[in-house]
mmCIF file of C-alpha atoms in Angstrom:
data_model
loop_
_atom_site.group_PDB
_atom_site.id
_atom_site.type_symbol
_atom_site.label_atom_id
_atom_site.label_comp_id
_atom_site.label_asym_id
_atom_site.label_seq_id
_atom_site.Cartn_x
_atom_site.Cartn_y
_atom_site.Cartn_z
ATOM 1 C CA MET A 1 -0.018 0.018 0.018
ATOM 2 C CA SER A 2 1.401 3.410 -0.884
ATOM 3 C CA PHE A 3 1.103 6.387 1.410
ATOM 4 C CA ASN A 4 1.367 9.997 0.374
ATOM 5 C CA ARG A 5 3.842 12.355 1.968
ATOM 6 C CA ASN A 6 1.428 13.632 4.607
ATOM 7 C CA ILE A 7 0.652 10.160 5.905
ATOM 8 C CA LEU A 8 4.362 9.227 5.965
ATOM 9 C CA LEU A 9 5.037 12.305 8.045
ATOM 10 C CA VAL A 10 2.280 11.343 10.454
ATOM 11 C CA LEU A 11 3.657 7.794 10.665
ATOM 12 C CA SER A 12 7.053 9.127 11.564
ATOM 13 C CA ILE A 13 5.532 11.126 14.403
ATOM 14 C CA PHE A 14 3.702 8.182 15.904
ATOM 15 C CA ILE A 15 6.136 5.373 15.112
ATOM 16 C CA THR A 16 6.912 4.919 18.791
ATOM 17 C CA ILE A 17 3.248 5.011 19.958
ATOM 18 C CA PRO A 18 1.272 2.925 17.499
ATOM 19 C CA ALA A 19 -2.527 2.739 17.104
ATOM 20 C CA VAL A 20 -3.229 6.207 18.575
ATOM 21 C CA TYR A 21 -4.558 7.483 15.201
ATOM 22 C CA LYS A 22 -6.034 6.060 12.057
ATOM 23 C CA VAL A 23 -6.167 7.207 8.487
ATOM 24 C CA SER A 24 -9.551 6.774 6.873
ATOM 25 C CA ALA A 25 -9.134 4.701 3.698
ATOM 26 C CA SER A 26 -12.428 6.024 2.272
ATOM 27 C CA SER A 27 -11.781 9.742 2.690
ATOM 28 C CA GLY A 28 -8.003 10.155 3.050
ATOM 29 C CA SER A 29 -8.536 12.208 6.207
ATOM 30 C CA ILE A 30 -6.812 11.461 9.484
ATOM 31 C CA GLU A 31 -8.955 10.360 12.409
ATOM 32 C CA LEU A 32 -7.901 12.182 15.569
ATOM 33 C CA ASP A 33 -8.617 11.564 19.177
ATOM 34 C CA GLU A 34 -7.766 13.243 22.511
ATOM 35 C CA ILE A 35 -4.302 11.565 22.488
ATOM 36 C CA SER A 36 -3.228 12.407 18.911
ATOM 37 C CA PHE A 37 -4.991 15.751 18.383
ATOM 38 C CA ASP A 38 -2.317 18.178 19.602
ATOM 39 C CA LYS A 39 0.562 16.342 17.977
ATOM 40 C CA ILE A 40 -0.978 16.413 14.575
ATOM 41 C CA ILE A 41 -2.338 19.984 14.844
ATOM 42 C CA ASN A 42 1.126 21.309 15.937
ATOM 43 C CA THR A 43 2.895 19.510 13.043
ATOM 44 C CA PHE A 44 1.177 21.086 10.050
ATOM 45 C CA SER A 45 0.954 24.750 9.010
ATOM 46 C CA ALA A 46 -2.815 24.420 8.727
ATOM 47 C CA SER A 47 -5.213 21.718 9.877
ATOM 48 C CA LEU A 48 -8.841 21.549 8.738
ATOM 49 C CA VAL A 49 -10.714 19.524 11.343
ATOM 50 C CA LYS A 50 -14.334 18.340 11.331
ATOM 51 C CA PHE A 51 -15.969 17.487 14.665
ATOM 52 C CA ASP A 52 -18.856 15.149 14.011
ATOM 53 C CA VAL A 53 -20.628 11.997 15.138
ATOM 54 C CA ALA A 54 -18.472 8.856 15.155
ATOM 55 C CA PHE A 55 -19.943 7.420 11.939
ATOM 56 C CA PRO A 56 -20.870 10.451 9.753
ATOM 57 C CA TYR A 57 -22.764 10.352 6.495
ATOM 58 C CA GLY A 58 -24.713 12.658 4.224
ATOM 59 C CA ASP A 59 -24.004 15.577 1.883
ATOM 60 C CA LYS A 60 -21.915 17.553 4.405
ATOM 61 C CA HIS A 61 -19.672 14.584 5.113
ATOM 62 C CA ASP A 62 -19.337 13.952 1.377
ATOM 63 C CA ALA A 63 -18.237 17.555 0.854
ATOM 64 C CA PHE A 64 -15.577 17.186 3.507
ATOM 65 C CA VAL A 65 -14.389 13.886 2.054
ATOM 66 C CA ALA A 66 -14.061 15.544 -1.314
ATOM 67 C CA ILE A 67 -11.740 18.285 -0.051
ATOM 68 C CA ALA A 68 -9.694 15.679 1.827
ATOM 69 C CA LYS A 69 -9.066 13.756 -1.349
ATOM 70 C CA GLU A 70 -8.240 16.921 -3.296
ATOM 71 C CA ALA A 71 -5.715 18.125 -0.630
ATOM 72 C CA LYS A 72 -3.929 14.844 -0.288
ATOM 73 C CA ASP A 73 -0.735 16.238 -1.963
ATOM 74 C CA VAL A 74 -0.780 19.594 -0.140
ATOM 75 C CA LYS A 75 1.991 19.013 2.410
ATOM 76 C CA GLU A 76 1.232 22.102 4.505
ATOM 77 C CA LEU A 77 -2.401 21.168 5.018
ATOM 78 C CA VAL A 78 -3.862 18.203 6.833
ATOM 79 C CA ILE A 79 -7.500 17.270 6.703
ATOM 80 C CA ALA A 80 -8.713 15.470 9.831
ATOM 81 C CA GLU A 81 -11.825 14.334 11.623
ATOM 82 C CA VAL A 82 -12.750 13.937 15.294
ATOM 83 C CA GLY A 83 -15.494 11.330 15.744
ATOM 84 C CA VAL A 84 -17.536 11.949 18.873
ATOM 85 C CA LYS A 85 -19.541 9.356 20.722
ATOM 86 C CA ASP A 86 -22.422 10.258 23.040
ATOM 87 C CA TYR A 87 -22.634 6.760 24.469
ATOM 88 C CA GLY A 88 -20.392 4.416 26.491
ATOM 89 C CA GLU A 89 -17.191 6.188 27.402
ATOM 90 C CA LYS A 90 -18.256 9.211 25.252
ATOM 91 C CA GLU A 91 -14.990 9.218 23.312
ATOM 92 C CA ASN A 92 -13.689 12.662 22.247
ATOM 93 C CA SER A 93 -16.616 14.446 23.796
ATOM 94 C CA GLN A 94 -14.378 16.563 26.029
ATOM 95 C CA LEU A 95 -12.154 17.496 23.099
ATOM 96 C CA ALA A 96 -15.201 18.539 21.069
ATOM 97 C CA ASN A 97 -16.617 20.530 23.907
ATOM 98 C CA LYS A 98 -13.297 22.325 24.285
ATOM 99 C CA TYR A 99 -13.780 23.830 20.859
ATOM 100 C CA GLY A 100 -17.514 24.477 21.127
ATOM 101 C CA ALA A 101 -18.614 21.496 19.077
ATOM 102 C CA THR A 102 -21.736 19.693 20.422
ATOM 103 C CA LYS A 103 -24.129 17.059 19.139
ATOM 104 C CA GLU A 104 -26.602 19.820 18.407
ATOM 105 C CA THR A 105 -24.189 21.731 16.184
ATOM 106 C CA PHE A 106 -22.388 18.840 14.395
ATOM 107 C CA PRO A 107 -20.725 18.893 11.980
ATOM 108 C CA VAL A 108 -18.428 21.684 13.082
ATOM 109 C CA VAL A 109 -15.318 22.516 11.075
ATOM 110 C CA LYS A 110 -12.369 24.405 12.527
ATOM 111 C CA LEU A 111 -9.218 25.616 10.882
ATOM 112 C CA PHE A 112 -6.181 25.425 13.170
ATOM 113 C CA LEU A 113 -3.137 27.476 12.130
ATOM 114 C CA LYS A 114 0.260 26.711 13.574
ATOM 115 C CA GLY A 115 1.347 29.325 16.087
ATOM 116 C CA GLN A 116 -2.133 30.622 16.697
ATOM 117 C CA ASN A 117 -4.001 29.854 19.922
ATOM 118 C CA GLU A 118 -7.562 29.893 18.646
ATOM 119 C CA PRO A 119 -8.961 28.114 15.535
ATOM 120 C CA ILE A 120 -11.089 29.797 12.900
ATOM 121 C CA THR A 121 -14.623 28.448 12.646
ATOM 122 C CA PHE A 122 -16.050 27.616 9.233
ATOM 123 C CA ASP A 123 -19.307 29.517 8.625
ATOM 124 C CA ASP A 124 -21.675 27.304 6.693
ATOM 125 C CA SER A 125 -24.392 29.913 6.316
ATOM 126 C CA GLN A 126 -23.591 30.091 2.597
ATOM 127 C CA GLY A 127 -23.634 26.301 2.363
ATOM 128 C CA PHE A 128 -21.630 23.358 3.579
ATOM 129 C CA THR A 129 -20.076 22.480 0.275
ATOM 130 C CA THR A 130 -16.619 21.557 -1.079
ATOM 131 C CA ASP A 131 -16.390 24.897 -2.840
ATOM 132 C CA GLN A 132 -17.082 26.837 0.364
ATOM 133 C CA LEU A 133 -14.566 24.738 2.295
ATOM 134 C CA ARG A 134 -11.949 25.504 -0.435
ATOM 135 C CA ARG A 135 -12.680 29.225 -0.250
ATOM 136 C CA PHE A 136 -12.420 29.068 3.540
ATOM 137 C CA VAL A 137 -8.999 27.405 3.429
ATOM 138 C CA ARG A 138 -7.671 29.697 0.707
ATOM 139 C CA GLN A 139 -8.932 32.853 2.348
ATOM 140 C CA ASN A 140 -7.416 32.150 5.712
ATOM 141 C CA THR A 141 -4.165 30.405 4.719
ATOM 142 C CA GLY A 142 -3.197 31.415 1.242
ATOM 143 C CA ILE A 143 -2.706 27.726 0.448
ATOM 144 C CA TYR A 144 -3.646 27.116 -3.165
ATOM 145 C CA LEU A 145 -6.748 25.070 -3.741
ATOM 146 C CA SER A 146 -8.336 25.423 -7.145
ATOM 147 C CA LEU A 147 -11.910 26.740 -7.277
ATOM 148 C CA PRO A 148 -14.512 26.398 -10.074
ATOM 149 C CA GLY A 149 -13.831 28.843 -12.870
ATOM 150 C CA CYS A 150 -10.218 29.413 -11.805
ATOM 151 C CA VAL A 151 -7.232 28.567 -13.974
ATOM 152 C CA ARG A 152 -4.060 27.735 -12.022
ATOM 153 C CA GLU A 153 -1.666 29.528 -14.327
ATOM 154 C CA LEU A 154 -3.840 32.706 -14.281
ATOM 155 C CA ASP A 155 -4.263 32.447 -10.488
ATOM 156 C CA MET A 156 -0.423 32.631 -10.253
ATOM 157 C CA LEU A 157 -0.476 35.689 -12.546
ATOM 158 C CA ALA A 158 -3.228 37.325 -10.516
ATOM 159 C CA ILE A 159 -1.036 37.061 -7.433
ATOM 160 C CA GLU A 160 2.028 38.231 -9.289
ATOM 161 C CA PHE A 161 0.016 41.170 -10.676
ATOM 162 C CA MET A 162 -1.187 42.365 -7.248
ATOM 163 C CA LYS A 163 2.258 41.994 -5.630
ATOM 164 C CA ALA A 164 4.062 43.859 -8.499
ATOM 165 C CA ASN A 165 4.933 47.514 -8.479
ATOM 166 C CA LYS A 166 2.502 49.549 -10.567
ATOM 167 C CA ASP A 167 5.046 50.111 -13.284
ATOM 168 C CA LYS A 168 5.513 46.340 -13.620
ATOM 169 C CA ARG A 169 1.855 45.420 -13.762
ATOM 170 C CA ASN A 170 1.557 45.978 -17.509
ATOM 171 C CA ASP A 171 4.175 43.305 -17.965
ATOM 172 C CA VAL A 172 2.078 40.822 -16.005
ATOM 173 C CA LEU A 173 -0.984 41.890 -18.010
ATOM 174 C CA LYS A 174 0.919 41.105 -21.212
ATOM 175 C CA LYS A 175 1.831 37.635 -19.822
ATOM 176 C CA THR A 176 -1.850 37.107 -19.015
ATOM 177 C CA GLU A 177 -2.856 37.977 -22.537
ATOM 178 C CA ASP A 178 -0.317 35.533 -23.850
ATOM 179 C CA ALA A 179 -1.505 32.780 -21.554
ATOM 180 C CA LEU A 180 -5.104 33.325 -22.734
ATOM 181 C CA LYS A 181 -4.134 32.579 -26.321
ATOM 182 C CA VAL A 182 -3.191 28.996 -25.558
ATOM 183 C CA LEU A 183 -6.043 28.058 -23.238
ATOM 184 C CA ASP A 184 -8.789 25.710 -24.339
ATOM 185 C CA SER A 185 -12.132 27.334 -25.186
ATOM 186 C CA GLU A 186 -13.764 26.567 -21.768
ATOM 187 C CA SER A 187 -10.874 27.933 -19.750
ATOM 188 C CA LYS A 188 -10.590 30.919 -22.093
ATOM 189 C CA ASN A 189 -14.141 32.044 -21.333
ATOM 190 C CA THR A 190 -13.480 32.429 -17.600
ATOM 191 C CA GLY A 191 -9.864 33.384 -18.250
ATOM 192 C CA LYS A 192 -10.998 36.662 -19.821
ATOM 193 C CA ILE A 193 -12.268 37.728 -16.434
ATOM 194 C CA TYR A 194 -8.698 37.816 -15.095
ATOM 195 C CA LYS A 195 -7.711 40.284 -17.856
ATOM 196 C CA THR A 196 -10.813 42.428 -17.226
ATOM 197 C CA ILE A 197 -9.989 42.656 -13.481
ATOM 198 C CA MET A 198 -6.393 43.607 -14.235
ATOM 199 C CA ASP A 199 -7.577 46.329 -16.611
ATOM 200 C CA LYS A 200 -9.929 47.671 -13.999
ATOM 201 C CA VAL A 201 -7.224 47.616 -11.288
ATOM 202 C CA LEU A 202 -4.879 49.553 -13.560
ATOM 203 C CA SER A 203 -7.505 52.173 -14.184
ATOM 204 C CA LYS A 204 -9.258 52.366 -10.821
ATOM 205 C CA GLY A 205 -6.671 51.146 -8.343
ATOM 206 C CA ASP A 206 -6.364 48.183 -6.009
ATOM 207 C CA ASP A 207 -9.607 49.037 -4.197
ATOM 208 C CA PHE A 208 -11.478 47.808 -7.267
ATOM 209 C CA VAL A 209 -10.983 44.168 -6.200
ATOM 210 C CA LYS A 210 -12.788 44.675 -2.846
ATOM 211 C CA THR A 211 -15.468 46.858 -4.357
ATOM 212 C CA GLU A 212 -16.177 44.352 -7.089
ATOM 213 C CA ASN A 213 -16.082 41.492 -4.578
ATOM 214 C CA ASP A 214 -18.785 43.253 -2.500
ATOM 215 C CA ARG A 215 -20.828 44.014 -5.590
ATOM 216 C CA VAL A 216 -20.802 40.463 -6.741
ATOM 217 C CA LYS A 217 -21.818 39.198 -3.296
ATOM 218 C CA LYS A 218 -24.709 41.629 -3.239
ATOM 219 C CA VAL A 219 -25.824 40.505 -6.717
ATOM 220 C CA MET A 220 -25.669 36.854 -5.592
ATOM 221 C CA SER A 221 -27.922 37.581 -2.606
ATOM 222 C CA GLY A 222 -30.726 38.502 -4.981
ATOM 223 C CA LYS A 223 -32.926 36.366 -7.244
ATOM 224 C CA LEU A 224 -30.811 34.895 -10.082
ATOM 225 C CA SER A 225 -31.127 32.126 -12.629
ATOM 226 C CA ASP A 226 -28.981 29.058 -11.957
ATOM 227 C CA GLU A 227 -26.754 30.027 -14.917
ATOM 228 C CA LYS A 228 -26.249 33.527 -13.586
ATOM 229 C CA LYS A 229 -25.557 32.237 -10.068
ATOM 230 C CA LEU A 230 -22.816 29.998 -11.564
ATOM 231 C CA ASP A 231 -21.294 32.927 -13.488
ATOM 232 C CA MET A 232 -21.226 35.140 -10.386
ATOM 233 C CA ALA A 233 -19.805 32.330 -8.204
ATOM 234 C CA GLN A 234 -16.983 31.820 -10.657
ATOM 235 C CA ARG A 235 -16.266 35.549 -10.819
ATOM 236 C CA LEU A 236 -16.173 35.610 -6.997
ATOM 237 C CA ASN A 237 -13.657 32.728 -7.054
ATOM 238 C CA ILE A 238 -11.419 34.567 -9.502
ATOM 239 C CA LEU A 239 -11.580 37.755 -7.443
ATOM 240 C CA GLN A 240 -10.375 35.823 -4.422
ATOM 241 C CA SER A 241 -7.267 34.954 -6.487
ATOM 242 C CA PHE A 242 -6.539 38.688 -6.583
ATOM 243 C CA GLN A 243 -6.646 38.789 -2.808
ATOM 244 C CA LEU A 244 -4.328 35.846 -2.025
ATOM 245 C CA HIS A 245 -1.259 38.146 -2.072
ATOM 246 C CA GLU A 246 -2.513 39.638 1.201
ATOM 247 C CA ILE A 247 -1.901 36.307 2.894
ATOM 248 C CA GLN A 248 1.427 34.510 3.162
ATOM 249 C CA TYR A 249 1.126 32.478 0.026
ATOM 250 C CA LYS A 250 2.058 28.826 -0.181
ATOM 251 C CA ASP A 251 2.233 27.252 -3.635
ATOM 252 C CA GLU A 252 1.735 23.621 -2.681
ATOM 253 C CA LEU A 253 -0.110 21.899 -5.494
#
């Protein structure tokens, strides 16, 4: 059986104390308990942890499993689960209570960042989906996870553009135009949004990104067709790529 680098690292940590943690074969996430929790959380730059019932199922669990599988090669990020039992010895119940996760609120997802005392709670008011979990991780860590509508090469150029001095941004714009020429037709359609945003930033300033982000969110809160919602969601994803430079960026994929 082959293990990815994350799991090998975890194995090296626990080689002298076997059987205190388990890797879920179905999801690729690490199953944590009160013994292994701190050691794992303190090892990785970022840890996305779901507190849930011991044997979870349903759409929310499926969304979490999907991001665990997608992030399997991102060495700075670990995806983990804490299964809580409300019967017998009530395994992991104290650990869950410590972070404000209860049976009434399951599933609860927390993002633990190395060196920070308090985790960040995932707000599922916009939906408990894989896309929302990706956005949550990207927004709070700068770790690259691709979002629908985004093109990896153009995401890199968006970051480069925002970090560049104003007199160098036209050079990045030119590279973006060149990149668009070789994209397939599907990627080219959303790829044009990157160029549009760069043009607007050049003419209106960096504040355009936040202003446009707020505008798109307001539009999405209204009544839209499914097609328009998809277009706006993709635009929002691309706009986030223009904000990743504000976070310490980690190119891990």
